[in-house]
mmCIF file of C-alpha atoms in Angstrom:
data_model
loop_
_atom_site.group_PDB
_atom_site.id
_atom_site.type_symbol
_atom_site.label_atom_id
_atom_site.label_comp_id
_atom_site.label_asym_id
_atom_site.label_seq_id
_atom_site.Cartn_x
_atom_site.Cartn_y
_atom_site.Cartn_z
ATOM 1 C CA UNK M 181 5.279 -17.938 24.405
ATOM 2 C CA UNK M 182 4.792 -14.570 26.107
ATOM 3 C CA UNK M 183 1.750 -12.712 27.400
ATOM 4 C CA UNK M 184 0.701 -9.734 25.273
ATOM 5 C CA UNK M 185 -1.719 -7.053 26.444
ATOM 6 C CA UNK M 186 -3.764 -5.553 23.618
ATOM 7 C CA UNK M 187 -5.648 -2.339 24.371
ATOM 8 C CA UNK M 188 -8.704 -1.945 22.184
ATOM 9 C CA UNK M 189 -8.412 -5.679 21.624
ATOM 10 C CA UNK M 190 -12.088 -6.177 20.764
ATOM 11 C CA UNK M 191 -11.929 -3.606 17.978
ATOM 12 C CA UNK M 192 -11.352 -4.117 14.281
ATOM 13 C CA UNK M 193 -7.563 -4.383 14.172
ATOM 14 C CA UNK M 194 -7.306 -5.694 17.731
ATOM 15 C CA UNK M 195 -9.488 -8.722 17.088
ATOM 16 C CA UNK M 196 -7.565 -9.685 13.940
ATOM 17 C CA UNK M 197 -4.304 -9.298 15.850
ATOM 18 C CA UNK M 198 -5.599 -11.340 18.792
ATOM 19 C CA UNK M 199 -6.532 -14.244 16.558
ATOM 20 C CA UNK M 200 -3.021 -14.351 15.105
ATOM 21 C CA UNK M 201 -1.351 -14.056 18.508
ATOM 22 C CA UNK M 202 -3.408 -16.959 19.860
ATOM 23 C CA UNK M 203 -2.609 -19.076 16.813
ATOM 24 C CA UNK M 204 1.076 -18.435 17.456
ATOM 25 C CA UNK M 205 0.737 -19.668 21.027
ATOM 26 C CA UNK M 206 0.743 -16.385 22.939
ATOM 27 C CA UNK M 207 -1.464 -15.575 25.894
ATOM 28 C CA UNK M 208 -3.535 -12.475 25.096
ATOM 29 C CA UNK M 209 -4.998 -10.076 27.635
ATOM 30 C CA UNK M 210 -7.611 -7.932 25.907
ATOM 31 C CA UNK M 211 -8.465 -4.594 27.505
ATOM 32 C CA UNK M 212 -11.495 -2.853 25.997
ATOM 33 C CA UNK M 213 -14.194 -0.641 27.470
ATOM 34 C CA UNK M 214 -16.782 -1.446 24.743
ATOM 35 C CA UNK M 215 -17.519 2.219 24.227
ATOM 36 C CA UNK M 216 -20.691 3.305 22.452
ATOM 37 C CA UNK M 217 -18.712 5.134 19.767
ATOM 38 C CA UNK M 218 -20.297 2.446 17.616
ATOM 39 C CA UNK M 219 -22.521 -0.529 18.444
ATOM 40 C CA UNK M 220 -20.739 -2.597 21.142
ATOM 41 C CA UNK M 221 -22.348 -5.743 19.718
ATOM 42 C CA UNK M 222 -20.072 -5.316 16.698
ATOM 43 C CA UNK M 223 -17.098 -5.761 19.034
ATOM 44 C CA UNK M 224 -18.659 -8.785 20.712
ATOM 45 C CA UNK M 225 -19.079 -10.288 17.262
ATOM 46 C CA UNK M 226 -15.382 -9.645 16.557
ATOM 47 C CA UNK M 227 -14.251 -11.816 19.454
ATOM 48 C CA UNK M 228 -16.791 -14.665 19.215
ATOM 49 C CA UNK M 229 -14.329 -16.945 17.449
ATOM 50 C CA UNK M 230 -11.915 -17.015 20.380
ATOM 51 C CA UNK M 231 -13.819 -15.877 23.484
ATOM 52 C CA UNK M 232 -13.497 -19.334 25.065
ATOM 53 C CA UNK M 233 -9.860 -19.897 24.154
ATOM 54 C CA UNK M 234 -7.935 -20.882 27.321
ATOM 55 C CA UNK M 235 -5.153 -18.382 26.596
ATOM 56 C CA UNK M 236 -7.516 -15.445 26.041
ATOM 57 C CA UNK M 237 -8.487 -13.082 28.845
ATOM 58 C CA UNK M 238 -11.051 -10.324 28.277
ATOM 59 C CA UNK M 239 -11.192 -7.408 30.708
ATOM 60 C CA UNK M 240 -13.601 -4.476 30.452
ATOM 61 C CA UNK M 241 -11.325 -1.624 31.532
ATOM 62 C CA UNK M 242 -10.930 1.951 30.353
ATOM 63 C CA UNK M 243 -7.295 2.699 29.503
ATOM 64 C CA UNK M 244 -7.515 5.872 31.596
ATOM 65 C CA UNK M 245 -7.895 3.688 34.730
ATOM 66 C CA UNK M 246 -4.176 3.662 35.458
ATOM 67 C CA UNK M 247 -4.265 1.712 38.725
ATOM 68 C CA UNK M 248 -6.453 -1.032 37.267
ATOM 69 C CA UNK M 249 -4.298 -1.226 34.157
ATOM 70 C CA UNK M 250 -1.104 -1.535 36.168
ATOM 71 C CA UNK M 251 -2.626 -4.327 38.260
ATOM 72 C CA UNK M 252 -3.599 -6.225 35.104
ATOM 73 C CA UNK M 253 -0.040 -5.981 33.798
ATOM 74 C CA UNK M 254 1.350 -7.249 37.087
ATOM 75 C CA UNK M 255 -1.221 -10.009 37.659
ATOM 76 C CA UNK M 256 -0.869 -11.456 34.161
ATOM 77 C CA UNK M 257 2.910 -10.904 33.969
ATOM 78 C CA UNK M 258 2.545 -8.987 30.729
ATOM 79 C CA UNK M 259 5.702 -8.926 28.599
ATOM 80 C CA UNK M 260 4.643 -6.436 25.903
ATOM 81 C CA UNK M 261 1.774 -4.088 25.102
ATOM 82 C CA UNK M 262 0.110 -3.326 21.778
ATOM 83 C CA UNK M 263 -1.729 -0.046 22.311
ATOM 84 C CA UNK M 264 -4.578 0.202 19.790
ATOM 85 C CA UNK M 265 -7.308 1.762 21.959
ATOM 86 C CA UNK M 266 -8.305 5.257 20.873
ATOM 87 C CA UNK M 267 -11.165 7.415 19.762
ATOM 88 C CA UNK M 268 -10.912 7.180 15.991
ATOM 89 C CA UNK M 269 -12.087 9.361 13.136
ATOM 90 C CA UNK M 270 -11.107 12.762 11.799
ATOM 91 C CA UNK M 271 -14.549 14.349 11.463
ATOM 92 C CA UNK M 272 -15.867 13.427 14.950
ATOM 93 C CA UNK M 273 -12.671 14.817 16.478
ATOM 94 C CA UNK M 274 -13.508 18.246 15.067
ATOM 95 C CA UNK M 275 -16.900 18.119 16.782
ATOM 96 C CA UNK M 276 -15.595 16.854 20.133
ATOM 97 C CA UNK M 277 -11.877 17.601 20.467
ATOM 98 C CA UNK M 278 -11.817 17.464 24.271
ATOM 99 C CA UNK M 279 -12.882 13.810 24.271
ATOM 100 C CA UNK M 280 -10.099 12.954 21.816
ATOM 101 C CA UNK M 281 -7.492 14.725 23.905
ATOM 102 C CA UNK M 282 -8.758 12.981 27.043
ATOM 103 C CA UNK M 283 -8.822 9.454 25.604
ATOM 104 C CA UNK M 284 -6.037 9.494 23.032
ATOM 105 C CA UNK M 285 -3.482 11.586 24.905
ATOM 106 C CA UNK M 286 -4.577 10.970 28.479
ATOM 107 C CA UNK M 287 -5.174 7.286 27.788
ATOM 108 C CA UNK M 288 -1.769 6.834 26.164
ATOM 109 C CA UNK M 289 -0.121 8.535 29.120
ATOM 110 C CA UNK M 290 -2.001 6.155 31.428
ATOM 111 C CA UNK M 291 -0.769 3.138 29.450
ATOM 112 C CA UNK M 292 2.823 4.380 29.615
ATOM 113 C CA UNK M 293 2.623 5.121 33.336
ATOM 114 C CA UNK M 294 1.113 1.690 33.984
ATOM 115 C CA UNK M 295 3.926 0.069 32.035
ATOM 116 C CA UNK M 296 6.510 2.136 33.876
ATOM 117 C CA UNK M 297 5.369 1.024 37.330
ATOM 118 C CA UNK M 298 4.566 -2.567 36.313
ATOM 119 C CA UNK M 299 8.016 -2.974 34.779
ATOM 120 C CA UNK M 300 6.803 -3.689 31.229
ATOM 121 C CA UNK M 301 9.364 -2.384 28.750
ATOM 122 C CA UNK M 302 8.097 -3.209 25.236
ATOM 123 C CA UNK M 303 5.353 -1.264 23.457
ATOM 124 C CA UNK M 304 3.870 -1.139 19.965
ATOM 125 C CA UNK M 305 1.773 2.011 19.548
ATOM 126 C CA UNK M 306 -0.786 2.479 16.782
ATOM 127 C CA UNK M 307 -0.312 5.931 15.325
ATOM 128 C CA UNK M 308 -1.868 7.160 12.088
ATOM 129 C CA UNK M 309 -1.031 8.436 8.631
ATOM 130 C CA UNK M 310 -3.169 11.463 9.541
ATOM 131 C CA UNK M 311 -0.136 12.980 11.307
ATOM 132 C CA UNK M 312 1.269 13.859 7.865
ATOM 133 C CA UNK M 313 -1.552 16.318 7.210
ATOM 134 C CA UNK M 314 -1.704 17.749 3.696
ATOM 135 C CA UNK M 315 1.948 17.008 2.967
ATOM 136 C CA UNK M 316 2.422 17.100 -0.811
ATOM 137 C CA UNK M 317 5.777 15.303 -0.741
ATOM 138 C CA UNK M 318 4.484 11.824 -1.423
ATOM 139 C CA UNK M 319 5.234 9.090 -0.709
ATOM 140 C CA UNK M 320 5.385 10.114 2.947
ATOM 141 C CA UNK M 321 8.603 9.360 4.790
ATOM 142 C CA UNK M 322 8.944 9.088 8.558
ATOM 143 C CA UNK M 323 11.472 11.940 8.523
ATOM 144 C CA UNK M 324 8.880 14.441 7.198
ATOM 145 C CA UNK M 325 7.915 17.432 9.317
ATOM 146 C CA UNK M 326 4.581 16.676 10.986
ATOM 147 C CA UNK M 327 3.893 19.906 12.810
ATOM 148 C CA UNK M 328 0.696 20.965 11.037
ATOM 149 C CA UNK M 329 -2.056 18.445 11.853
ATOM 150 C CA UNK M 330 -5.343 19.214 10.125
ATOM 151 C CA UNK M 331 -7.595 17.654 12.786
ATOM 152 C CA UNK M 332 -7.629 17.122 16.551
ATOM 153 C CA UNK M 333 -7.427 13.379 15.891
ATOM 154 C CA UNK M 334 -4.161 13.818 14.005
ATOM 155 C CA UNK M 335 -2.844 16.049 16.752
ATOM 156 C CA UNK M 336 -3.595 13.420 19.412
ATOM 157 C CA UNK M 337 -1.786 10.734 17.461
ATOM 158 C CA UNK M 338 1.286 12.923 17.045
ATOM 159 C CA UNK M 339 1.170 13.730 20.760
ATOM 160 C CA UNK M 340 1.024 9.997 21.476
ATOM 161 C CA UNK M 341 4.195 9.449 19.460
ATOM 162 C CA UNK M 342 5.942 12.198 21.379
ATOM 163 C CA UNK M 343 4.872 10.741 24.714
ATOM 164 C CA UNK M 344 6.199 7.344 23.659
ATOM 165 C CA UNK M 345 9.566 8.821 22.691
ATOM 166 C CA UNK M 346 9.711 10.723 25.975
ATOM 167 C CA UNK M 347 9.054 7.560 27.994
ATOM 168 C CA UNK M 348 11.726 5.718 26.054
ATOM 169 C CA UNK M 349 14.263 8.453 26.826
ATOM 170 C CA UNK M 350 13.259 8.773 30.486
ATOM 171 C CA UNK M 351 12.182 5.274 31.474
ATOM 172 C CA UNK M 352 13.542 2.868 28.875
ATOM 173 C CA UNK M 353 10.193 1.768 27.443
ATOM 174 C CA UNK M 354 11.229 0.510 24.005
ATOM 175 C CA UNK M 355 8.594 1.511 21.478
ATOM 176 C CA UNK M 356 7.730 1.207 17.817
ATOM 177 C CA UNK M 357 5.154 3.782 16.730
ATOM 178 C CA UNK M 358 3.359 2.476 13.645
ATOM 179 C CA UNK M 359 1.737 5.017 11.344
ATOM 180 C CA UNK M 360 -1.152 3.021 9.892
ATOM 181 C CA UNK M 361 -2.550 3.923 6.477
ATOM 182 C CA UNK M 362 -6.352 3.502 5.981
ATOM 183 C CA UNK M 363 -6.827 -0.029 7.245
ATOM 184 C CA UNK M 364 -9.730 -2.048 5.802
ATOM 185 C CA UNK M 365 -10.975 -5.617 5.891
ATOM 186 C CA UNK M 366 -13.676 -7.794 7.474
ATOM 187 C CA UNK M 367 -14.956 -6.237 10.674
ATOM 188 C CA UNK M 368 -13.943 -2.692 9.731
ATOM 189 C CA UNK M 369 -15.751 -0.050 11.768
ATOM 190 C CA UNK M 370 -19.183 0.520 10.196
ATOM 191 C CA UNK M 371 -18.707 4.270 9.667
ATOM 192 C CA UNK M 372 -15.468 3.829 7.716
ATOM 193 C CA UNK M 373 -15.742 4.614 3.999
ATOM 194 C CA UNK M 374 -15.267 1.131 2.540
ATOM 195 C CA UNK M 375 -17.717 -0.520 4.955
ATOM 196 C CA UNK M 376 -20.219 2.261 4.386
ATOM 197 C CA UNK M 377 -19.884 2.137 0.588
ATOM 198 C CA UNK M 378 -20.080 -1.658 0.456
ATOM 199 C CA UNK M 379 -23.233 -1.856 2.561
ATOM 200 C CA UNK M 380 -24.963 0.865 0.536
ATOM 201 C CA UNK M 381 -24.041 -0.651 -2.816
ATOM 202 C CA UNK M 382 -25.355 -4.049 -1.708
ATOM 203 C CA UNK M 383 -28.557 -2.446 -0.422
ATOM 204 C CA UNK M 384 -28.999 -0.340 -3.550
ATOM 205 C CA UNK M 385 -29.233 2.863 -1.534
ATOM 206 C CA UNK M 386 -27.544 6.198 -2.325
ATOM 207 C CA UNK M 387 -24.275 6.916 -0.533
ATOM 208 C CA UNK M 388 -22.717 10.254 0.340
ATOM 209 C CA UNK M 389 -19.356 10.856 -1.330
ATOM 210 C CA UNK M 390 -17.415 13.936 -0.285
ATOM 211 C CA UNK M 391 -15.469 15.833 -2.948
ATOM 212 C CA UNK M 392 -15.009 15.163 -6.652
ATOM 213 C CA UNK M 393 -13.514 11.690 -6.153
ATOM 214 C CA UNK M 394 -9.938 12.597 -7.056
ATOM 215 C CA UNK M 395 -8.679 12.423 -3.464
ATOM 216 C CA UNK M 396 -6.567 9.303 -2.957
ATOM 217 C CA UNK M 397 -5.663 6.943 -0.132
ATOM 218 C CA UNK M 398 -3.146 4.246 0.612
ATOM 219 C CA UNK M 399 -5.621 1.467 1.491
ATOM 220 C CA UNK M 400 -4.001 -1.305 3.535
ATOM 221 C CA UNK M 401 -5.530 -4.708 4.202
ATOM 222 C CA UNK M 402 -5.859 -5.575 7.875
ATOM 223 C CA UNK M 403 -3.879 -8.830 7.735
ATOM 224 C CA UNK M 404 -0.916 -6.944 6.228
ATOM 225 C CA UNK M 405 -1.130 -4.515 9.147
ATOM 226 C CA UNK M 406 -1.291 -7.418 11.609
ATOM 227 C CA UNK M 407 1.843 -8.905 10.044
ATOM 228 C CA UNK M 408 3.604 -5.572 10.610
ATOM 229 C CA UNK M 409 2.483 -5.447 14.249
ATOM 230 C CA UNK M 410 3.673 -8.999 14.890
ATOM 231 C CA UNK M 411 7.033 -8.230 13.305
ATOM 232 C CA UNK M 412 7.268 -5.121 15.481
ATOM 233 C CA UNK M 413 6.674 -7.150 18.646
ATOM 234 C CA UNK M 414 9.567 -9.403 17.656
ATOM 235 C CA UNK M 415 11.895 -6.608 16.598
ATOM 236 C CA UNK M 416 11.200 -3.703 18.973
ATOM 237 C CA UNK M 417 14.478 -2.161 20.140
ATOM 238 C CA UNK M 418 14.881 1.445 21.198
ATOM 239 C CA UNK M 419 12.434 3.902 19.652
ATOM 240 C CA UNK M 420 11.298 3.985 16.013
ATOM 241 C CA UNK M 421 8.507 5.465 13.918
ATOM 242 C CA UNK M 422 7.470 3.246 10.999
ATOM 243 C CA UNK M 423 4.931 3.545 8.191
ATOM 244 C CA UNK M 424 2.660 0.547 7.589
ATOM 245 C CA UNK M 425 0.796 0.964 4.327
ATOM 246 C CA UNK M 426 0.347 -0.757 0.988
ATOM 247 C CA UNK M 427 2.589 1.744 -0.848
ATOM 248 C CA UNK M 428 -0.147 1.990 -3.499
ATOM 249 C CA UNK M 429 -2.599 4.866 -3.908
ATOM 250 C CA UNK M 430 -6.185 4.551 -5.099
ATOM 251 C CA UNK M 431 -8.446 7.496 -5.858
ATOM 252 C CA UNK M 432 -11.915 7.620 -4.356
ATOM 253 C CA UNK M 433 -13.434 7.200 -7.820
ATOM 254 C CA UNK M 434 -11.213 4.154 -8.455
ATOM 255 C CA UNK M 435 -12.247 2.681 -5.116
ATOM 256 C CA UNK M 436 -15.935 3.032 -5.949
ATOM 257 C CA UNK M 437 -15.309 1.506 -9.386
ATOM 258 C CA UNK M 438 -13.546 -1.475 -7.831
ATOM 259 C CA UNK M 439 -16.410 -1.944 -5.373
ATOM 260 C CA UNK M 440 -18.809 -1.977 -8.317
ATOM 261 C CA UNK M 441 -16.681 -4.666 -10.007
ATOM 262 C CA UNK M 442 -16.512 -6.815 -6.887
ATOM 263 C CA UNK M 443 -20.237 -6.557 -6.105
ATOM 264 C CA UNK M 444 -21.343 -6.536 -9.757
ATOM 265 C CA UNK M 445 -23.658 -3.660 -8.884
ATOM 266 C CA UNK M 446 -23.837 0.060 -9.648
ATOM 267 C CA UNK M 447 -23.169 2.577 -6.901
ATOM 268 C CA UNK M 448 -25.711 5.347 -6.375
ATOM 269 C CA UNK M 449 -23.594 8.383 -5.513
ATOM 270 C CA UNK M 450 -24.686 11.563 -3.774
ATOM 271 C CA UNK M 451 -21.856 14.071 -4.308
ATOM 272 C CA UNK M 452 -21.164 16.493 -1.464
ATOM 273 C CA UNK M 453 -18.513 19.137 -0.833
ATOM 274 C CA UNK M 454 -15.165 18.327 0.777
ATOM 275 C CA UNK M 455 -15.195 17.959 4.546
ATOM 276 C CA UNK M 456 -12.955 19.894 6.977
ATOM 277 C CA UNK M 457 -10.065 17.773 8.234
ATOM 278 C CA UNK M 458 -9.982 15.462 5.205
ATOM 279 C CA UNK M 459 -6.661 15.362 3.363
ATOM 280 C CA UNK M 460 -6.252 15.035 -0.394
ATOM 281 C CA UNK M 461 -3.690 12.246 -0.380
ATOM 282 C CA UNK M 462 -2.038 9.591 1.765
ATOM 283 C CA UNK M 463 0.825 7.497 0.409
ATOM 284 C CA UNK M 464 3.229 5.460 2.526
ATOM 285 C CA UNK M 465 6.927 5.081 1.894
ATOM 286 C CA UNK M 466 7.507 1.659 3.501
ATOM 287 C CA UNK M 467 11.261 1.440 2.856
ATOM 288 C CA UNK M 468 12.072 1.677 6.561
ATOM 289 C CA UNK M 469 9.481 -0.941 7.569
ATOM 290 C CA UNK M 470 10.809 -3.296 4.899
ATOM 291 C CA UNK M 471 14.349 -2.884 6.236
ATOM 292 C CA UNK M 472 13.605 -3.150 9.957
ATOM 293 C CA UNK M 473 10.616 -5.506 9.976
ATOM 294 C CA UNK M 474 10.802 -7.351 6.672
ATOM 295 C CA UNK M 475 7.344 -5.860 6.105
ATOM 296 C CA UNK M 476 5.837 -6.668 2.724
ATOM 297 C CA UNK M 477 2.110 -6.051 2.141
ATOM 298 C CA UNK M 478 0.717 -8.834 -0.003
ATOM 299 C CA UNK M 479 -3.010 -8.164 -0.467
ATOM 300 C CA UNK M 480 -4.348 -6.268 -3.461
ATOM 301 C CA UNK M 481 -7.358 -3.993 -3.084
ATOM 302 C CA UNK M 482 -9.434 -6.336 -5.246
ATOM 303 C CA UNK M 483 -8.520 -9.343 -3.081
ATOM 304 C CA UNK M 484 -9.222 -7.480 0.136
ATOM 305 C CA UNK M 485 -12.593 -6.193 -1.022
ATOM 306 C CA UNK M 486 -13.608 -9.679 -2.155
ATOM 307 C CA UNK M 487 -12.814 -10.988 1.315
ATOM 308 C CA UNK M 488 -14.916 -8.234 2.899
ATOM 309 C CA UNK M 489 -17.792 -9.084 0.576
ATOM 310 C CA UNK M 490 -17.581 -12.769 1.520
ATOM 311 C CA UNK M 491 -17.698 -11.824 5.206
ATOM 312 C CA UNK M 492 -20.765 -9.635 4.665
ATOM 313 C CA UNK M 493 -22.417 -12.506 2.834
ATOM 314 C CA UNK M 494 -21.992 -14.606 5.998
ATOM 315 C CA UNK M 495 -19.208 -16.837 4.754
ATOM 316 C CA UNK M 496 -18.347 -19.424 7.441
ATOM 317 C CA UNK M 497 -15.843 -18.246 10.036
ATOM 318 C CA UNK M 498 -13.726 -20.983 11.593
ATOM 319 C CA UNK M 499 -13.241 -20.665 15.319
ATOM 320 C CA UNK M 500 -9.806 -21.188 16.758
ATOM 321 C CA UNK M 501 -9.026 -24.663 18.114
ATOM 322 C CA UNK M 502 -9.001 -24.818 21.897
#
């Protein structure tokens, strides 16, 4: 089994991916700088189940540290990279666009340069459905024009895709760029809508809801996303952009209603106006991912939310065998 480097490996998606990679027998090198974007202890909690696994290596490195990153790739004989590390969130990117450009564009360039000089030639890059902007031609296809991002975050993810394609053309780094659609599940970042709503409903406290509730998202369970990433690692050839979503859309009002069903509690809603940078709709066309990866999301929203609720209620978490 090969050695996989996962940037942002202590984050939400990265920790779920790491667990699966270890179970499949891979060696995993996790690179994470434990930024204070949110409580670093949340990330430490993510990796507790496998921190002592003999095939797991945790390194506190910023992806912008190109020399250090290249040395890691060479020392651990890395065979492929999954690049998840990024500053996330549409609204914060509007407040601090320079940081997003620095980390998301500069950091991705650093990863690509490190791969180039270390001789690593396979990359899976986490892009975002936000690159589609307010495209009304749903479901969104990878061939759509994506030249009008509505936030700096979306712009940085589109720039990352373009850098990846450039490095494939120039340096032969084979890359699949995965446009991820609103990923949720246990361990989701605390400021994300579903985590925020779930905690407030359980606590019986009012929660801010932006807009009239008719905006809709393609909510995708994290283990379905992980399955798509794993398939991409196996299949990556050349350069491709692929949607990973559930191919189902749920309005904000429907989401809140489902959360009320799952928790058996009533949500206390504080309605606010729409926020700049938020789009009205996301909806993935996953035809291409089905064809190339055999990707087939299997988790319903109700199932996924139940699993999140169990995790919040401190359901036992089985550590990996060592």
